[in-house]
Structures are given as structure tokens and as C-alpha cells.
mmCIF file of C-alpha atoms in Angstrom:
data_model
loop_
_atom_site.group_PDB
_atom_site.id
_atom_site.type_symbol
_atom_site.label_atom_id
_atom_site.label_comp_id
_atom_site.label_asym_id
_atom_site.label_seq_id
_atom_site.Cartn_x
_atom_site.Cartn_y
_atom_site.Cartn_z
ATOM 1 C CA MET A 1 -3.252 27.428 5.145
ATOM 2 C CA ASP A 2 -5.699 25.578 5.981
ATOM 3 C CA TYR A 3 -7.978 27.238 8.791
ATOM 4 C CA ILE A 4 -11.162 25.714 8.497
ATOM 5 C CA LYS A 5 -11.108 22.665 10.520
ATOM 6 C CA ARG A 6 -14.907 21.311 9.718
ATOM 7 C CA VAL A 7 -18.873 22.752 9.035
ATOM 8 C CA GLU A 8 -19.224 22.149 12.640
ATOM 9 C CA ARG A 9 -22.955 23.262 12.522
ATOM 10 C CA VAL A 10 -25.962 24.160 10.290
ATOM 11 C CA ALA A 11 -28.437 26.821 11.736
ATOM 12 C CA LEU A 12 -31.946 27.214 11.182
ATOM 13 C CA ALA A 13 -34.355 30.764 12.317
ATOM 14 C CA VAL A 14 -38.065 29.730 13.397
ATOM 15 C CA GLU A 15 -40.708 31.137 14.229
ATOM 16 C CA ASP A 16 -41.623 28.411 17.415
ATOM 17 C CA LEU A 17 -39.017 26.407 19.228
ATOM 18 C CA GLY A 18 -41.474 24.261 20.347
ATOM 19 C CA GLU A 19 -42.112 23.225 17.299
ATOM 20 C CA ALA A 20 -39.309 23.198 15.839
ATOM 21 C CA GLN A 21 -38.071 20.666 17.956
ATOM 22 C CA ARG A 22 -41.174 19.043 17.797
ATOM 23 C CA PHE A 23 -40.181 18.130 14.695
ATOM 24 C CA PHE A 24 -37.004 16.838 14.214
ATOM 25 C CA GLU A 25 -37.119 14.651 18.184
ATOM 26 C CA GLN A 26 -40.457 12.791 15.637
ATOM 27 C CA TRP A 27 -38.788 11.932 12.574
ATOM 28 C CA PHE A 28 -35.018 12.780 13.197
ATOM 29 C CA GLY A 29 -34.884 10.954 16.694
ATOM 30 C CA ALA A 30 -33.104 14.752 17.728
ATOM 31 C CA LYS A 31 -30.902 14.532 20.831
ATOM 32 C CA PHE A 32 -31.769 18.483 21.896
ATOM 33 C CA CYS A 33 -29.291 20.620 24.463
ATOM 34 C CA PRO A 34 -29.976 22.801 26.967
ATOM 35 C CA GLU A 35 -31.944 25.941 25.304
ATOM 36 C CA GLU A 36 -29.699 28.800 25.648
ATOM 37 C CA ASN A 37 -30.387 32.630 25.495
ATOM 38 C CA ILE A 38 -28.187 35.304 23.335
ATOM 39 C CA GLU A 39 -29.519 38.530 25.826
ATOM 40 C CA ASP A 40 -27.119 41.348 23.243
ATOM 41 C CA MET A 41 -28.502 39.319 20.396
ATOM 42 C CA GLY A 42 -32.743 38.988 21.223
ATOM 43 C CA ILE A 43 -32.092 35.211 20.358
ATOM 44 C CA ARG A 44 -32.582 31.634 22.378
ATOM 45 C CA TYR A 45 -30.981 28.273 20.552
ATOM 46 C CA ARG A 46 -31.336 25.259 21.333
ATOM 47 C CA PRO A 47 -28.113 22.757 19.607
ATOM 48 C CA ILE A 48 -29.638 20.154 18.762
ATOM 49 C CA ASP A 49 -27.214 16.330 17.702
ATOM 50 C CA ILE A 50 -28.375 14.487 14.732
ATOM 51 C CA GLY A 51 -26.526 11.518 14.409
ATOM 52 C CA GLU A 52 -22.769 12.853 14.568
ATOM 53 C CA SER A 53 -24.330 15.902 13.285
ATOM 54 C CA LYS A 54 -25.198 19.354 15.241
ATOM 55 C CA MET A 55 -27.749 21.704 13.731
ATOM 56 C CA GLU A 56 -29.081 24.711 16.144
ATOM 57 C CA LEU A 57 -33.454 26.205 16.818
ATOM 58 C CA LEU A 58 -32.937 30.372 16.203
ATOM 59 C CA GLN A 59 -36.063 32.855 18.066
ATOM 60 C CA ALA A 60 -35.868 35.490 17.658
ATOM 61 C CA THR A 61 -37.074 37.873 21.861
ATOM 62 C CA ARG A 62 -37.422 40.979 20.100
ATOM 63 C CA ASP A 63 -38.073 42.336 16.752
ATOM 64 C CA ASP A 64 -34.518 43.606 16.667
ATOM 65 C CA SER A 65 -32.744 41.170 16.834
ATOM 66 C CA PRO A 66 -30.700 39.270 13.162
ATOM 67 C CA VAL A 67 -33.352 36.573 14.228
ATOM 68 C CA ALA A 68 -36.743 38.302 13.328
ATOM 69 C CA LYS A 69 -34.990 40.627 11.109
ATOM 70 C CA PHE A 70 -33.909 37.070 8.650
ATOM 71 C CA ILE A 71 -37.464 35.499 8.667
ATOM 72 C CA LYS A 72 -38.945 38.598 8.551
ATOM 73 C CA LYS A 73 -37.113 39.561 5.106
ATOM 74 C CA ASN A 74 -36.847 35.979 3.596
ATOM 75 C CA GLY A 75 -40.933 35.436 4.826
ATOM 76 C CA GLY A 76 -40.343 33.047 6.858
ATOM 77 C CA PRO A 77 -38.170 30.786 8.617
ATOM 78 C CA GLY A 78 -35.611 29.105 6.942
ATOM 79 C CA VAL A 79 -31.643 28.098 7.189
ATOM 80 C CA HIS A 80 -29.857 31.361 8.901
ATOM 81 C CA HIS A 81 -26.169 30.537 8.984
ATOM 82 C CA ILE A 82 -23.623 27.952 7.998
ATOM 83 C CA THR A 83 -20.946 27.195 10.968
ATOM 84 C CA TYR A 84 -17.474 26.361 10.532
ATOM 85 C CA GLN A 85 -14.944 25.202 13.570
ATOM 86 C CA VAL A 86 -11.520 27.330 13.103
ATOM 87 C CA ASP A 87 -8.615 26.698 15.769
ATOM 88 C CA ASP A 88 -8.016 30.078 15.785
ATOM 89 C CA LEU A 89 -10.201 33.199 15.076
ATOM 90 C CA ASP A 90 -7.670 35.558 13.972
ATOM 91 C CA ALA A 91 -5.537 33.599 12.383
ATOM 92 C CA ALA A 92 -8.800 32.319 10.708
ATOM 93 C CA ILE A 93 -9.712 35.750 9.945
ATOM 94 C CA ALA A 94 -6.224 36.922 8.596
ATOM 95 C CA GLU A 95 -6.412 34.076 6.631
ATOM 96 C CA LEU A 96 -8.908 34.557 4.699
ATOM 97 C CA GLU A 97 -8.536 38.353 4.802
ATOM 98 C CA ARG A 98 -5.106 38.020 2.728
ATOM 99 C CA ARG A 99 -6.995 35.560 0.005
ATOM 100 C CA GLY A 100 -9.236 38.445 -0.724
ATOM 101 C CA GLY A 101 -12.752 38.178 0.905
ATOM 102 C CA ARG A 102 -13.877 40.126 4.418
ATOM 103 C CA ILE A 103 -16.063 39.850 7.297
ATOM 104 C CA ALA A 104 -19.154 42.069 7.986
ATOM 105 C CA TYR A 105 -19.528 41.122 12.193
ATOM 106 C CA ARG A 106 -17.572 40.584 15.014
ATOM 107 C CA HIS A 107 -18.320 39.543 17.547
ATOM 108 C CA THR A 108 -16.702 38.385 21.816
ATOM 109 C CA TYR A 109 -19.311 38.210 24.420
ATOM 110 C CA GLN A 110 -19.109 39.169 27.984
ATOM 111 C CA PRO A 111 -16.450 38.612 30.255
ATOM 112 C CA GLY A 112 -17.485 35.056 31.607
ATOM 113 C CA VAL A 113 -20.305 34.201 28.848
ATOM 114 C CA THR A 114 -20.075 30.428 27.867
ATOM 115 C CA PHE A 115 -22.274 28.741 25.574
ATOM 116 C CA GLU A 116 -22.508 25.549 25.799
ATOM 117 C CA GLY A 117 -20.127 25.248 28.782
ATOM 118 C CA GLN A 118 -17.225 26.636 26.234
ATOM 119 C CA TYR A 119 -16.498 30.071 25.335
ATOM 120 C CA TRP A 120 -17.727 31.516 22.120
ATOM 121 C CA ARG A 121 -15.347 33.878 19.695
ATOM 122 C CA GLU A 122 -16.726 34.346 16.144
ATOM 123 C CA ALA A 123 -16.922 36.080 12.946
ATOM 124 C CA PHE A 124 -18.984 36.625 10.475
ATOM 125 C CA ILE A 125 -19.631 36.851 6.173
ATOM 126 C CA HIS A 126 -21.932 39.027 5.042
ATOM 127 C CA PRO A 127 -24.222 36.966 2.953
ATOM 128 C CA LYS A 128 -23.719 39.604 -0.119
ATOM 129 C CA ASP A 129 -20.396 37.479 -0.897
ATOM 130 C CA ALA A 130 -21.295 34.308 -0.353
ATOM 131 C CA PHE A 131 -24.043 33.013 -3.207
ATOM 132 C CA GLY A 132 -27.289 34.465 -0.249
ATOM 133 C CA VAL A 133 -25.074 32.151 2.682
ATOM 134 C CA LEU A 134 -24.135 33.688 5.932
ATOM 135 C CA ILE A 135 -20.960 32.385 6.372
ATOM 136 C CA HIS A 136 -20.329 31.859 10.321
ATOM 137 C CA LEU A 137 -16.065 31.137 11.672
ATOM 138 C CA ALA A 138 -16.175 29.649 15.711
ATOM 139 C CA GLU A 139 -13.838 29.564 17.724
ATOM 140 C CA LYS A 140 -14.835 27.779 21.065
ATOM 141 C CA LYS A 141 -13.176 27.103 23.879
ATOM 142 C CA PRO A 142 -13.616 24.956 27.186
ATOM 143 C CA ALA A 143 -14.530 27.301 29.751
ATOM 144 C CA SER A 144 -11.287 27.140 31.733
ATOM 145 C CA GLU A 145 -9.698 28.471 29.029
ATOM 146 C CA PRO A 146 -10.458 32.147 28.438
ATOM 147 C CA PRO A 147 -10.556 33.336 25.730
ATOM 148 C CA THR A 148 -8.106 36.271 24.565
ATOM 149 C CA SER A 149 -8.549 38.543 21.547
ATOM 150 C CA ASN A 150 -7.784 41.672 19.941
ATOM 151 C CA LEU A 151 -11.454 41.313 18.442
ATOM 152 C CA LYS A 152 -13.759 44.225 19.272
ATOM 153 C CA PRO A 153 -17.921 43.760 19.031
ATOM 154 C CA GLN A 154 -19.000 45.528 16.148
ATOM 155 C CA ASN A 155 -23.057 46.954 15.440
ATOM 156 C CA PRO A 156 -24.040 43.670 13.013
ATOM 157 C CA ASP A 157 -26.074 46.125 11.589
ATOM 158 C CA SER A 158 -22.914 48.016 10.126
#
């Protein structure tokens, strides 16, 4: 079963969202979607369209944010994660686990919370299991189709 649809985006952890935005606009002609906040994770993010590719800039809003921890651990900004889009997150996790993989963290947002006009359900593979890269599996559904899930949020530090 091929459960990965495509590379959906690459996310960069940055210390200054405005500075990073100016860089990508000036050097690459990036087009930015509206900034959004993920309150429960302490993250501001700004999706970017560059040609036919997508990226996102992540900035911490508090010291216990995964982005703040990443920047501190790595001594500065850098590639935070790569997102692979899947059609069915539960099926993708089951297939990954069947192949011997393991999920480090799963997250389902509160009912009604959307990003970029879509409901997101997500799971992460720890960098220790993926050659130093945090891999993000994401299922996105239009806001007109409320998500269904048996995933329970987990603490990202567990």
C-alpha cells in the first residue's frame, strides 16, 4: 500500500518571522498566506507558496514551544520538519506500524480549529528514527467536512 500522497511542504523554524518573510519574498518571489497561530503549541506560522512548492515559517510564541526547543537545541534556525500528505491518517499510521515504523506524537486539533481553511490531523516520526529529520504525516480535509478520528492528543515530550 502506498500511503504517502506527496511531499506537502517543508517547515523552517525561525527566530524572526518578519525577517524570514522578507528574505523569501526578495530572493524567491514567495507569496505568503495569512499568518496563523497554534495556541496550544505556542507557534506562529506563515505558509509560503514558492512556484509550485509550499513551505512554512514557524516562530515560537513561548519558551516551552517545540519550535523554541528546536532552535535552542540546534543553536539557531533551520529545517524543522518535512510534511508528507496522506489521505487517511489512521490508515497511514497502521501501514507505517505494519512496516515496523513508530509514531512519536499524534495530534488532533480542537473541534472547529482549522488551518489554511482545512482541518488537519497529524502524526510525527521522531528524528532519531528518521535519519535526523522530523517527519510529519498530515491529513487535510476541507472545513466543510468535519474530521473523524480515533487519535488522541499526546504530549510532544513523551
